[in-house]
Each structure stands twice: as structure tokens, then as C-alpha cells.
Amino acid sequence: MTVTSHTLHAADALLPTGWARDVRLQWDATGRLTDVAPGTACPPGTPRAAGPLLPGMPNLHSHAFQRAFAGLTEYRGAAQDSFWSWRTLMYRFAGAVTPQQLEAIATGLYVEMLEAGYTSVCEFHYIHHGIDGKPYADDATLSQALLRAAARTGIGLTLLPVLYQTAGFGGLPPNEGQRRFIRSTDNMLALLERLAPLCSAQGARLGLAPHSLRAVPPESLREAVAGLHALDAQAPVHIHIAEQTGEVEACLAWSGQRPVQWLLDHAPVDARWCLVHATHMTPDEYQRAARTGAVAGLCPTTEANLGDGIFDTQAWRAAGGRWGVGSDSHATVNAAEELQMLEYGQRLTTRQRNLIASADHPAVATAMTLEAVAGGAQASARAVAGLAVGQQADWVVLDANDPLLQGLPGAEAMLSAHVFASHRRSAIADVWVAGQPRVRTGRHDLHDEALSGLATARRQLLTDTP
Ligand SMILES: [Zn+2]
């Protein structure tokens, strides 16, 4: 479905500066906004949005294959269950997934993401090799499965191939469960060169994800980041950091420093970086990390699901830190729910309310949406920073006729209800990416086919993995 008019009117739209009335949006054939004009009359016959227009949310952290076992780790296995027992099942799936299954899972997942308000995604992609651990004849086989899934569903993509070399701090050799992840630094740089034209051919962005300090030794981290930036000086770098207290303790034992402290002292962290989780930081680390301009990649529902801990959003924002949200393990796939969980975590720890608001935007859902879109766009290194000229024409239209939103006093109250009171995606009418409607009246064109493909792949994996 291709639209040719390239104009849409919205009675209310959330621009980077805040809510505006009677906004006319225009975009070009490449899907870039060329005009965003508040206070413009809507001539009869011009397409009109069915409700308030929100900027599309970039999903800054995803491991697509993990959607296939969401819901399967919610029982007590050991006396004290933890992140590490969840990782055992994750490794079973990671060890078994085929290229066809990965493509089917990602296609289903990306349809779910679009229907839930995400218009682009950063794939932190770490399964590279065949099931036996040997490289595929085409080394980019699994990356291409993700590129095809993104192209088919229409979601924007930042592809972040993961560098993974060791099983722990101090160069611990990788274990059997990690056989599909392992690459030398040179081999990773060769993969990036192979992927660069494939990504740019479909408007995807290419970056690099050193998995974590426990999986990438210092010399490799230095060489890989330098090699990436020699290829593309603005390419994004994402790293898992300080997600678990066990990781903090192991890093202290190895180096005498905490993970964020070590990273800031040994890597050129700046605005191109996304620090994924960064859950366990000292007050000094919050200050120092925020000052680098890096984005904190927060994944509130996954962090809750895995029992990671709670990021101190107040300390981060007070230090000027930027942030965005990701659905990470995909226990939940819903942009509004990530925002709700983020704010609720802060309320539960501080026993206060309405914390992630700002002087300009006292309504929490408005402030959070704008900050998460800006941070998510920065981490994606794509022009997806909201409803402004030069940015991609990505947006979400709330359904003003949804029973949940009807009769509310204005667009801001509708967004608040969408984030804090709704049964989520039901309040979303349409989702557009690069000036094309990908979701209409709540459904993606590929909804049935893509979700049944995901279910089939999951069934196969459950049968094949003992
Ligand atoms: Zn992750």
C-alpha cells in the first residue's frame, strides 16, 4: 500500500517542542518530512489523522530471537531463580534457531512492534554462525534474515552485529553455549564491510555492539571500535553494561573498577554510544556517564522480568543524561508499557509520583515520549527524532474514538490514558513509517501471516530443543 498525496492533517500533534493544534505534515518521496506547519487550516478532502499524532518510538534494544521463548521462563526452577537461569533457556534457543526460523520470528516480532507503536528497532544481533558453530557459507546469513524481516514489515532498522569473544572477565575461553556468537575482531570488521552496502540499500543503519566487558577483552574493544569508526565515523556503538550485580562484582575482582567506571576510563565513550541497562551505577558514575552524551538504553519490562534492578532515572536526568527504551528480551512488546514501567519503578523506589516530568512538560507521558524518542533516535543514528522537518515521516495515530479515549479533555489526556490507563495497543489506530501507513486500524497487513510464522518457528524450536 503506497500513498501518493504526501500530506496529512492532525488536529493535535506532539512536536519536539510540545503539543500543537491543526498541524499539516508534508513529506517527500523518500519519506522525509519537508513541512510541519501548526495552525494550518485543513482544506476539505485532505487526509486527516483519526486522533492525536505521536512521534514514532525507536526501539533501541532488541534480540529478535528471544521473542520465541517469551513466557517460557516464568516458573521457579532452582531455589533462587535469577538472570543466569533465564540465560540457560536462552542459550538452548540460540543454539538451535535456523536462518528461516530467525526470519520468521523477526517478521512476527516486527509486526508486533509496529502495531505497538515502535517505528524502528536497533537489533543487537549476536547469533552469527551455524548450529555446529561453523560460519555459514555466506557469513552474513543471519544478518540478512533480519534485514529481510525489517524490509518486509517496513520497520526502520539499525543493525548492530555483536562482538563476543570470551565467557568472562580476564579472557575466560567461550563455552559450548556461545559457539554461534564468536568472532575475531578482524572477522567482525570484515562482516561490517560486507553488511555496509546491504544496509544502506534499504535505508538501514549499521553499527557495532561489543556485547559486554565480560565478553570482549580490552584490546578487542579498542580495535573493533576504532575499525568501525574508520569505516563510518558516526556509526553507533551499543554495549550491555552493569546490568547485574554479579557482573559488577566480577568486574571489580578483575580490574578493581566497576564496569561503567572501567569503560569510561578505557573507551572513547561519547554521543555515538548507547549504554544498555547501566542499572548499577554509583552517583559518580551517573554524573560521569551522563556527561559523555551517551544514551542510557533502558529496558524496563525486561529489567523487571529478569530481576535486574531499577535504574535511577532521576539521578541520570538531573545530570543531563539522555535515554531511550528497548524491549530487549521481548517479554513485553509495547512502547507505552515500557514508559509506564519506567515511571512506576521510580514511584516505587521514591514513594513519589509523576517523576519523569519536566518544567516544560508536567504531563509525564508527554515528557517521557519526547525524551525517549530523542534518545532512541540518537542511539539509532537515524533521522527518526520526531515530527520535525528533515526527520523521517514516522508517527503513531491514537484512535480518538477508542472507548478509553473518548470524552477525555484533549490530546495530552489521551496520551496519558494510552500510557497509564489503556489496554495498550487497542488505543493505536495507525502507524506510519517513512510516510507509508504500515498499520491501519490497529493491524499490520501481514498480521495473520507473520504471527502464524512466528508461532510455527516457536513450535519447531520447542520440539527440536530438548
Ligand atoms: Zn540485551
Coordinates of C-alpha atoms and ligand atoms in Angstrom, one line a residue:
M1 CA 0.0 0.0 0.0
T2 CA 1.7 3.2 -1.2
V3 CA 0.3 6.7 -0.6
T4 CA 1.0 9.4 -3.0
S5 CA -0.6 12.5 -1.5
H6 CA 2.3 13.1 0.9
T7 CA 0.1 15.4 3.1
L8 CA -1.7 14.6 6.4
H9 CA -3.5 16.9 8.8
A10 CA -3.7 16.3 12.5
A11 CA -6.0 18.2 14.9
D12 CA -3.3 17.5 17.6
A13 CA 0.3 16.5 17.2
L14 CA 3.2 16.1 19.6
L15 CA 6.1 18.1 18.1
P16 CA 9.6 18.1 19.7
T17 CA 8.6 21.4 21.5
G18 CA 5.2 20.0 22.7
W19 CA 1.6 19.7 21.7
A20 CA 0.4 21.7 18.7
R21 CA -3.0 22.2 17.1
D22 CA -4.1 21.9 13.5
V23 CA -0.8 20.6 12.2
R24 CA -0.2 19.9 8.5
L25 CA 2.6 17.4 7.7
Q26 CA 4.2 17.1 4.3
W27 CA 6.9 14.8 3.2
D28 CA 8.9 13.9 0.1
A29 CA 9.1 10.7 -2.0
T30 CA 12.0 9.4 0.2
G31 CA 9.8 9.6 3.3
R32 CA 11.4 12.7 4.9
L33 CA 9.3 15.4 6.4
T34 CA 9.5 18.6 4.4
D35 CA 7.0 20.7 6.3
V36 CA 5.4 20.6 9.7
A37 CA 3.0 23.5 10.0
P38 CA 0.9 24.1 13.2
G39 CA -2.1 26.4 12.9
T40 CA -2.9 25.4 9.3
A41 CA -6.5 25.0 8.1
C42 CA -7.4 21.7 6.7
P43 CA -8.9 22.0 3.2
P44 CA -11.8 19.7 2.5
G45 CA -10.7 16.4 1.1
T46 CA -7.3 16.4 2.7
P47 CA -6.4 13.2 4.6
R48 CA -6.9 13.7 8.4
A49 CA -5.5 11.6 11.3
A50 CA -8.0 9.7 13.3
G51 CA -6.7 11.2 16.6
P52 CA -3.6 12.7 18.3
L53 CA -0.4 12.2 16.4
L54 CA 2.7 11.0 18.3
P55 CA 6.2 10.7 17.1
G56 CA 7.1 7.1 16.3
M57 CA 9.1 5.4 19.0
P58 CA 12.5 4.0 18.2
N59 CA 13.1 0.7 20.0
L60 CA 16.7 0.9 20.9
H61 CA 17.4 -2.6 22.1
S62 CA 16.2 -5.9 20.6
H63 CA 17.3 -9.5 20.4
A64 CA 14.7 -10.7 18.0
F65 CA 15.0 -14.5 18.5
Q66 CA 14.2 -14.1 22.2
R67 CA 10.6 -13.4 21.4
A68 CA 10.2 -17.1 20.7
F69 CA 10.6 -18.1 24.3
A70 CA 8.9 -15.1 26.0
G71 CA 6.6 -16.6 28.7
L72 CA 8.5 -19.9 29.0
T73 CA 10.7 -18.9 31.9
E74 CA 8.0 -17.8 34.3
Y75 CA 8.3 -20.7 36.8
R76 CA 10.6 -21.5 39.6
G77 CA 13.4 -23.9 38.6
A78 CA 16.0 -23.5 41.3
A79 CA 15.6 -22.5 44.9
Q80 CA 16.6 -19.0 43.9
D81 CA 15.9 -18.2 40.3
S82 CA 17.9 -15.5 38.6
F83 CA 19.0 -13.9 35.3
W84 CA 21.5 -16.7 35.0
S85 CA 18.9 -19.5 34.9
W86 CA 16.9 -17.5 32.3
R87 CA 20.1 -17.4 30.3
T88 CA 20.2 -21.3 30.2
L89 CA 17.0 -21.4 28.3
M90 CA 18.1 -18.5 26.1
Y91 CA 21.2 -20.5 25.1
R92 CA 19.1 -23.5 24.2
F93 CA 17.1 -21.4 21.7
A94 CA 20.2 -19.5 20.5
G95 CA 21.9 -22.9 19.8
A96 CA 19.0 -24.2 17.7
V97 CA 17.4 -21.4 15.7
T98 CA 17.8 -21.7 11.9
P99 CA 18.1 -18.8 9.5
Q100 CA 14.5 -19.5 8.3
Q101 CA 13.2 -19.6 11.9
L102 CA 15.0 -16.4 12.8
E103 CA 13.5 -14.6 9.8
A104 CA 10.0 -15.9 10.8
I105 CA 10.4 -14.8 14.4
A106 CA 11.8 -11.4 13.5
T107 CA 9.0 -10.8 10.9
G108 CA 6.3 -11.7 13.5
L109 CA 8.1 -9.6 16.2
Y110 CA 8.4 -6.5 13.9
V111 CA 4.7 -6.7 13.0
E112 CA 4.0 -6.8 16.8
M113 CA 6.4 -3.8 17.4
L114 CA 4.8 -1.7 14.7
E115 CA 1.3 -2.4 16.0
A116 CA 2.5 -1.4 19.5
G117 CA 3.9 1.9 18.5
Y118 CA 7.6 1.2 17.6
T119 CA 8.6 2.5 14.2
S120 CA 12.2 1.5 14.2
V121 CA 14.4 -1.0 16.0
C122 CA 18.1 -1.5 17.0
E123 CA 19.0 -5.2 16.6
F124 CA 21.7 -6.2 19.0
H125 CA 22.4 -9.3 16.9
Y126 CA 24.8 -11.9 18.3
I127 CA 24.0 -15.3 16.6
H128 CA 26.3 -15.4 13.6
H129 CA 27.2 -19.0 12.9
G130 CA 25.6 -22.3 12.0
I131 CA 24.2 -24.6 14.7
D132 CA 27.6 -26.5 14.8
G133 CA 29.4 -23.2 15.5
K134 CA 31.0 -23.1 12.0
P135 CA 30.5 -20.0 9.8
Y136 CA 27.8 -20.2 7.2
A137 CA 29.0 -20.2 3.5
D138 CA 27.7 -16.7 3.4
D139 CA 28.9 -15.2 6.7
A140 CA 26.1 -12.6 6.7
T141 CA 23.3 -15.2 6.5
L142 CA 21.6 -14.4 9.8
S143 CA 22.1 -10.7 9.5
Q144 CA 20.4 -10.9 6.1
A145 CA 17.4 -12.7 7.7
L146 CA 16.9 -9.7 10.0
L147 CA 17.4 -7.2 7.1
R148 CA 14.7 -9.1 5.1
A149 CA 12.3 -9.1 8.1
A150 CA 12.7 -5.4 8.5
A151 CA 12.3 -4.6 4.8
R152 CA 9.2 -6.8 4.6
T153 CA 7.4 -5.4 7.6
G154 CA 8.5 -1.8 6.9
I155 CA 10.1 -1.1 10.3
G156 CA 13.3 1.0 10.3
L157 CA 16.5 -0.9 11.3
T158 CA 19.8 -0.2 13.0
L159 CA 21.8 -3.4 12.7
L160 CA 24.3 -4.0 15.4
P161 CA 26.4 -7.1 14.9
V162 CA 27.7 -8.3 18.2
L163 CA 31.3 -8.9 19.0
Y164 CA 31.6 -11.7 21.5
Q165 CA 34.9 -13.4 22.4
T166 CA 35.1 -14.6 26.0
A167 CA 32.9 -16.2 28.6
G168 CA 34.0 -13.9 31.4
F169 CA 36.4 -11.2 32.5
G170 CA 40.1 -11.9 32.1
G171 CA 39.8 -13.7 28.8
L172 CA 37.9 -16.8 30.0
P173 CA 37.5 -19.0 26.9
P174 CA 34.0 -19.2 25.4
N175 CA 31.8 -22.1 26.3
E176 CA 29.8 -24.5 24.2
G177 CA 26.6 -22.4 24.5
Q178 CA 28.4 -19.5 23.0
R179 CA 29.7 -21.3 19.9
R180 CA 27.5 -19.4 17.4
F181 CA 28.5 -16.0 18.7
I182 CA 32.3 -16.0 18.5
R183 CA 34.2 -13.8 16.0
S184 CA 37.7 -12.4 16.0
T185 CA 38.0 -8.7 15.7
D186 CA 39.2 -8.8 12.1
N187 CA 36.5 -11.2 11.2
M188 CA 33.9 -8.8 12.7
L189 CA 35.3 -5.9 10.7
A190 CA 35.1 -8.0 7.5
L191 CA 31.4 -8.7 8.3
L192 CA 30.8 -5.0 8.8
E193 CA 32.3 -4.2 5.3
R194 CA 30.1 -6.9 3.8
L195 CA 27.0 -5.6 5.5
A196 CA 27.5 -1.9 4.9
P197 CA 26.1 -1.8 1.3
L198 CA 23.3 -4.2 2.2
C199 CA 22.2 -1.9 5.0
S200 CA 22.4 1.3 3.0
A201 CA 20.5 -0.3 0.1
Q202 CA 17.4 -0.5 2.3
G203 CA 17.9 2.6 4.5
A204 CA 19.1 0.6 7.5
R205 CA 22.0 1.9 9.6
L206 CA 25.0 -0.3 10.6
G207 CA 26.8 -0.1 13.9
L208 CA 28.6 -2.4 16.3
A209 CA 27.7 -4.0 19.6
P210 CA 30.6 -5.1 21.7
H211 CA 28.5 -7.5 23.8
S212 CA 29.8 -6.5 27.3
L213 CA 33.0 -6.1 29.1
R214 CA 32.9 -9.8 30.2
A215 CA 32.6 -10.9 26.5
V216 CA 35.1 -8.5 24.9
P217 CA 38.7 -8.1 26.1
P218 CA 40.1 -4.5 26.3
E219 CA 42.3 -4.8 23.2
S220 CA 39.5 -6.2 21.1
L221 CA 37.2 -3.4 22.3
R222 CA 39.7 -0.8 21.3
E223 CA 40.4 -2.3 17.9
A224 CA 36.8 -3.0 17.0
V225 CA 35.5 0.5 17.9
A226 CA 38.4 2.1 16.0
G227 CA 37.8 -0.2 13.0
L228 CA 34.1 0.6 13.0
H229 CA 34.7 4.4 13.1
A230 CA 37.3 4.1 10.3
L231 CA 34.5 2.7 8.2
D232 CA 31.9 5.2 9.3
A233 CA 32.8 7.9 11.7
Q234 CA 29.2 8.4 13.0
A235 CA 28.3 4.7 13.4
P236 CA 26.6 3.8 16.7
V237 CA 28.2 1.6 19.4
H238 CA 26.0 -0.2 21.8
I239 CA 27.2 -2.2 24.8
H240 CA 25.5 -4.1 27.7
I241 CA 26.9 -2.7 30.9
A242 CA 26.3 -3.1 34.6
E243 CA 23.0 -5.0 34.2
Q244 CA 23.6 -7.4 37.0
T245 CA 25.3 -7.0 40.4
G246 CA 27.2 -10.3 39.7
E247 CA 28.7 -8.6 36.7
V248 CA 29.7 -5.6 38.8
E249 CA 31.4 -7.9 41.4
A250 CA 33.2 -9.9 38.7
C251 CA 34.5 -6.7 37.1
L252 CA 35.7 -5.4 40.4
A253 CA 37.6 -8.6 41.0
W254 CA 39.1 -8.5 37.6
S255 CA 40.1 -4.8 37.4
G256 CA 39.5 -3.2 40.7
Q257 CA 36.9 -1.0 38.9
R258 CA 33.1 -1.2 38.4
P259 CA 32.0 -1.8 34.8
V260 CA 30.9 1.8 34.0
Q261 CA 33.9 3.2 35.7
W262 CA 36.2 0.9 33.7
L263 CA 34.5 1.7 30.4
L264 CA 34.7 5.5 30.9
D265 CA 38.4 5.2 31.8
H266 CA 39.3 2.9 28.9
A267 CA 37.0 3.6 25.9
P268 CA 36.2 6.7 23.9
V269 CA 32.6 6.9 25.1
D270 CA 30.7 9.8 23.6
A271 CA 27.3 10.6 22.0
R272 CA 27.7 7.7 19.5
W273 CA 27.4 5.2 22.3
C274 CA 24.4 3.6 23.9
L275 CA 25.0 2.1 27.4
V276 CA 22.4 -0.6 27.6
H277 CA 20.9 -1.1 31.0
A278 CA 23.6 0.7 33.1
T279 CA 21.4 -0.4 36.0
H280 CA 24.1 -0.5 38.7
M281 CA 26.0 2.8 38.9
T282 CA 27.3 4.9 41.8
P283 CA 26.3 8.6 42.0
D284 CA 29.7 9.5 40.5
E285 CA 29.1 7.1 37.6
Y286 CA 25.7 8.6 36.8
Q287 CA 27.4 12.0 36.6
R288 CA 30.4 11.0 34.6
A289 CA 28.4 8.7 32.1
A290 CA 25.7 11.4 31.6
R291 CA 28.4 14.0 30.7
T292 CA 29.7 11.8 27.8
G293 CA 26.5 12.4 25.9
A294 CA 25.9 8.7 25.6
V295 CA 22.3 7.4 25.7
A296 CA 21.2 5.1 28.5
G297 CA 19.4 2.2 26.9
L298 CA 16.6 1.4 29.3
C299 CA 14.6 -1.8 29.0
P300 CA 12.2 -1.5 32.0
T301 CA 10.0 -4.6 31.4
T302 CA 12.9 -6.9 30.7
E303 CA 14.9 -5.5 33.6
A304 CA 11.8 -6.2 35.8
N305 CA 11.3 -9.6 34.2
L306 CA 14.9 -10.6 34.8
G307 CA 15.1 -9.1 38.3
D308 CA 18.0 -6.8 37.3
G309 CA 17.2 -3.8 39.4
I310 CA 16.0 -0.3 38.9
F311 CA 17.9 2.5 37.0
D312 CA 17.9 5.8 38.8
T313 CA 16.2 7.9 36.2
Q314 CA 16.1 10.9 38.4
A315 CA 19.9 10.9 39.0
W316 CA 20.5 10.4 35.3
R317 CA 18.2 13.2 34.1
A318 CA 19.4 15.6 36.8
A319 CA 22.9 15.1 35.3
G320 CA 21.6 15.9 31.8
G321 CA 21.6 12.2 30.7
R322 CA 19.8 11.1 27.6
W323 CA 17.8 7.9 27.5
G324 CA 15.5 5.8 25.3
V325 CA 13.7 2.5 25.7
G326 CA 14.0 -1.0 24.3
S327 CA 12.0 -4.2 24.5
D328 CA 15.2 -6.3 24.7
S329 CA 14.1 -9.9 25.6
H330 CA 10.5 -9.1 24.4
A331 CA 8.8 -10.4 27.5
T332 CA 6.6 -7.4 26.6
V333 CA 6.4 -5.7 23.2
N334 CA 4.8 -2.4 23.8
A335 CA 6.3 1.1 23.7
A336 CA 3.7 2.6 26.1
E337 CA 4.2 -0.2 28.6
E338 CA 8.0 0.4 28.7
L339 CA 7.3 4.1 29.6
Q340 CA 4.7 3.1 32.2
M341 CA 7.1 0.6 33.8
L342 CA 9.9 3.1 33.9
E343 CA 7.9 5.7 35.7
Y344 CA 6.4 3.1 38.1
G345 CA 9.8 1.8 39.0
Q346 CA 10.7 5.4 40.1
R347 CA 7.5 5.8 42.0
L348 CA 8.0 2.5 43.9
T349 CA 11.5 3.4 44.9
T350 CA 10.9 7.1 45.8
R351 CA 7.3 6.8 47.1
Q352 CA 6.5 9.9 45.0
R353 CA 4.5 10.4 41.8
N354 CA 5.0 12.0 38.3
L355 CA 8.8 11.9 38.5
I356 CA 9.7 11.7 34.8
A357 CA 8.1 15.1 34.0
S358 CA 9.9 18.3 33.1
A359 CA 9.4 22.0 33.6
D360 CA 8.2 22.3 30.0
H361 CA 6.1 19.2 30.2
P362 CA 4.5 18.5 33.5
A363 CA 2.4 15.6 32.0
V364 CA 4.7 12.6 32.5
A365 CA 3.6 10.7 29.4
T366 CA 4.3 13.7 27.2
A367 CA 7.8 14.3 28.8
M368 CA 8.7 10.6 28.6
T369 CA 7.6 10.2 25.0
L370 CA 9.6 13.2 23.8
E371 CA 12.7 12.2 25.8
A372 CA 12.6 8.6 24.7
V373 CA 12.1 9.5 21.1
A374 CA 15.1 11.9 21.1
G375 CA 17.3 9.4 22.9
G376 CA 16.2 6.5 20.8
A377 CA 16.9 8.4 17.6
Q378 CA 20.4 9.3 18.8
A379 CA 21.1 5.7 19.7
S380 CA 19.7 4.5 16.4
A381 CA 21.9 7.0 14.5
R382 CA 18.9 7.6 12.1
A383 CA 16.8 10.6 11.4
V384 CA 13.9 9.4 13.5
A385 CA 13.9 12.2 16.1
G386 CA 10.2 13.1 15.9
L387 CA 7.8 15.3 14.0
A388 CA 10.2 17.9 12.5
V389 CA 11.5 18.9 9.1
G390 CA 14.3 16.6 7.9
Q391 CA 13.3 13.7 10.1
Q392 CA 11.7 10.6 8.7
A393 CA 7.9 10.7 8.5
D394 CA 7.3 8.2 11.3
W395 CA 4.3 8.5 13.6
V396 CA 1.6 6.8 15.6
V397 CA -2.0 7.9 15.5
L398 CA -4.1 7.3 18.6
D399 CA -7.7 6.4 18.0
A400 CA -9.8 9.3 19.4
N401 CA -12.9 7.1 19.1
D402 CA -11.4 4.3 21.2
P403 CA -13.8 3.9 24.3
L404 CA -10.8 4.5 26.5
L405 CA -10.0 7.9 25.0
Q406 CA -13.5 9.2 24.1
G407 CA -14.6 12.2 26.1
L408 CA -11.1 13.0 27.6
P409 CA -10.2 16.7 27.7
G410 CA -7.7 16.9 24.9
A411 CA -4.8 15.1 23.3
E412 CA -2.5 15.2 26.2
A413 CA -5.0 13.4 28.4
M414 CA -5.4 10.8 25.6
L415 CA -1.7 10.1 25.6
S416 CA -1.7 9.9 29.4
A417 CA -4.5 7.4 29.2
H418 CA -2.7 5.4 26.5
V419 CA 0.4 5.1 28.7
F420 CA -1.1 4.7 32.1
A421 CA -4.7 3.5 31.7
S422 CA -5.1 1.7 28.4
H423 CA -5.0 -1.9 27.5
R424 CA -2.2 -0.7 25.2
R425 CA -2.3 -1.2 21.5
S426 CA -6.1 -1.0 21.4
A427 CA -5.8 2.8 21.5
I428 CA -3.5 2.9 18.5
A429 CA -5.2 3.4 15.2
D430 CA -2.5 3.8 12.6
V431 CA 1.3 3.6 12.5
W432 CA 3.3 5.2 9.6
V433 CA 7.0 4.7 8.8
A434 CA 8.8 6.9 6.2
G435 CA 5.5 8.4 5.0
Q436 CA 3.8 5.0 4.5
P437 CA 1.0 3.6 6.6
R438 CA 2.2 0.2 7.9
V439 CA -0.6 -0.3 10.5
R440 CA -4.2 0.7 9.7
T441 CA -7.0 0.5 12.3
G442 CA -4.7 -1.4 14.6
R443 CA -3.4 -4.1 12.2
H444 CA -0.4 -4.6 10.0
D445 CA -1.2 -6.0 6.6
L446 CA 1.0 -9.1 7.4
H447 CA -0.5 -9.6 10.9
D448 CA -2.0 -13.1 10.4
E449 CA 0.7 -14.5 8.2
A450 CA 3.6 -13.1 10.3
L451 CA 2.3 -14.1 13.6
S452 CA 1.5 -17.6 12.5
G453 CA 5.0 -17.8 11.1
L454 CA 6.4 -16.8 14.5
A455 CA 4.2 -19.5 16.2
T456 CA 5.3 -22.2 13.7
A457 CA 9.0 -21.3 14.3
R458 CA 8.5 -21.4 18.1
R459 CA 6.7 -24.8 17.8
Q460 CA 9.6 -26.2 15.8
L461 CA 12.2 -24.9 18.3
L462 CA 10.3 -26.3 21.3
T463 CA 10.1 -29.7 19.6
D464 CA 13.8 -29.6 18.4
T465 CA 15.3 -28.4 21.7
P466 CA 15.3 -31.0 24.5
Ligands
ZN1 ZN 20.3 -7.2 25.7

